[in-house]
Tab-separated table of C-alpha atoms in Angstrom:
chain	number	residue	atom	x	y	z
A	186	UNK	CA	73.719	87.597	70.588
A	187	UNK	CA	74.348	84.178	69.097
A	188	UNK	CA	75.315	81.502	71.623
A	189	UNK	CA	78.273	80.408	69.508
A	190	UNK	CA	79.763	83.915	69.883
A	191	UNK	CA	79.822	83.761	73.667
A	192	UNK	CA	83.369	83.542	74.878
A	193	UNK	CA	84.791	81.838	77.919
A	194	UNK	CA	85.783	84.380	80.550
A	195	UNK	CA	89.450	83.342	80.361
A	196	UNK	CA	89.563	84.235	76.688
A	197	UNK	CA	87.315	87.275	76.959
A	198	UNK	CA	89.245	89.075	79.725
A	199	UNK	CA	92.566	88.586	77.914
A	200	UNK	CA	91.422	90.728	75.001
A	201	UNK	CA	93.212	94.052	74.580
A	202	UNK	CA	90.160	96.127	75.490
A	203	UNK	CA	89.828	94.351	78.828
A	204	UNK	CA	93.520	94.350	79.659
A	205	UNK	CA	93.616	98.105	79.065
A	206	UNK	CA	90.522	98.543	81.202
A	207	UNK	CA	92.040	96.554	84.083
A	208	UNK	CA	95.298	98.536	83.859
A	209	UNK	CA	93.319	101.810	83.958
A	210	UNK	CA	91.350	100.632	87.013
A	211	UNK	CA	94.604	100.291	88.915
A	212	UNK	CA	95.031	104.076	88.790
A	213	UNK	CA	92.032	104.700	91.033
A	214	UNK	CA	91.752	101.454	92.978
A	215	UNK	CA	94.126	100.710	95.794
A	216	UNK	CA	95.482	97.530	94.275
A	217	UNK	CA	98.311	95.385	95.636
A	218	UNK	CA	101.666	95.341	93.913
A	219	UNK	CA	101.943	92.784	91.142
A	220	UNK	CA	104.517	90.710	93.061
A	221	UNK	CA	102.123	90.362	96.026
A	222	UNK	CA	99.359	89.251	93.709
A	223	UNK	CA	101.661	86.691	92.061
A	224	UNK	CA	102.806	85.368	95.457
A	225	UNK	CA	99.226	84.826	96.489
A	226	UNK	CA	98.395	83.223	93.143
A	227	UNK	CA	101.338	80.864	93.503
A	228	UNK	CA	100.323	80.003	97.082
A	229	UNK	CA	96.791	79.251	95.913
A	230	UNK	CA	98.197	76.548	93.634
A	231	UNK	CA	100.069	74.683	96.407
A	232	UNK	CA	99.076	71.468	98.154
A	233	UNK	CA	99.089	73.316	101.494
A	234	UNK	CA	96.424	75.762	100.252
A	235	UNK	CA	94.349	72.952	98.764
A	236	UNK	CA	94.472	71.042	102.045
A	237	UNK	CA	93.420	74.098	104.075
A	238	UNK	CA	90.712	74.993	101.586
A	239	UNK	CA	89.122	71.552	101.454
A	240	UNK	CA	89.589	70.670	105.138
A	241	UNK	CA	86.276	72.224	106.084
A	242	UNK	CA	84.000	69.984	108.139
A	243	UNK	CA	80.726	71.865	107.689
A	244	UNK	CA	79.318	74.938	106.071
A	245	UNK	CA	76.239	76.757	107.304
A	246	UNK	CA	74.566	79.452	105.289
A	247	UNK	CA	72.231	81.750	107.174
A	248	UNK	CA	70.344	83.962	104.704
A	249	UNK	CA	69.595	86.417	107.528
A	250	UNK	CA	73.314	87.090	107.881
A	251	UNK	CA	74.455	87.283	104.260
A	252	UNK	CA	73.067	87.144	100.775
A	253	UNK	CA	74.032	88.034	97.194
A	254	UNK	CA	72.869	91.647	97.383
A	255	UNK	CA	74.859	92.147	100.580
A	256	UNK	CA	77.900	90.701	98.867
A	257	UNK	CA	77.384	93.144	96.016
A	258	UNK	CA	77.259	95.990	98.461
A	259	UNK	CA	80.490	94.869	100.134
A	260	UNK	CA	82.164	94.778	96.708
A	261	UNK	CA	80.823	98.184	95.695
A	262	UNK	CA	81.936	99.643	99.023
A	263	UNK	CA	85.506	98.887	98.044
A	264	UNK	CA	85.410	101.631	95.440
A	265	UNK	CA	86.190	105.056	96.787
A	266	UNK	CA	83.221	107.417	96.512
A	267	UNK	CA	80.814	104.641	95.540
A	268	UNK	CA	77.317	104.650	97.016
A	269	UNK	CA	75.892	101.133	96.854
A	270	UNK	CA	72.184	100.981	96.172
A	271	UNK	CA	69.886	97.937	96.307
A	272	UNK	CA	66.495	98.068	94.671
A	273	UNK	CA	63.949	95.337	94.659
A	274	UNK	CA	61.140	93.703	96.568
A	275	UNK	CA	61.433	92.834	100.204
A	276	UNK	CA	63.528	89.778	100.752
A	277	UNK	CA	67.067	89.197	101.810
A	278	UNK	CA	67.921	92.844	101.030
A	279	UNK	CA	65.593	93.860	103.884
A	280	UNK	CA	67.940	92.217	106.448
A	281	UNK	CA	70.643	94.812	106.053
């Protein structure tokens, strides 16, 4: 693929093929009603949310507790009937 043909995700996911895909996914995922999603979206744009979000004093990342593969497994587990599978060398995936 040519680099100049790579689209920004905001443009890409607004294409008809993706919007149809996302609508179809709602039939088998337990999604929230559209009004709840919009309420949360609106809240995430407020000064109150920004203040709460950026008021963190410290952040500690412990790779023994969480890692990218574990996050992927959590996401996959949200789909009914999905069996998450991690394949690779020993590393952070060995912790869970």
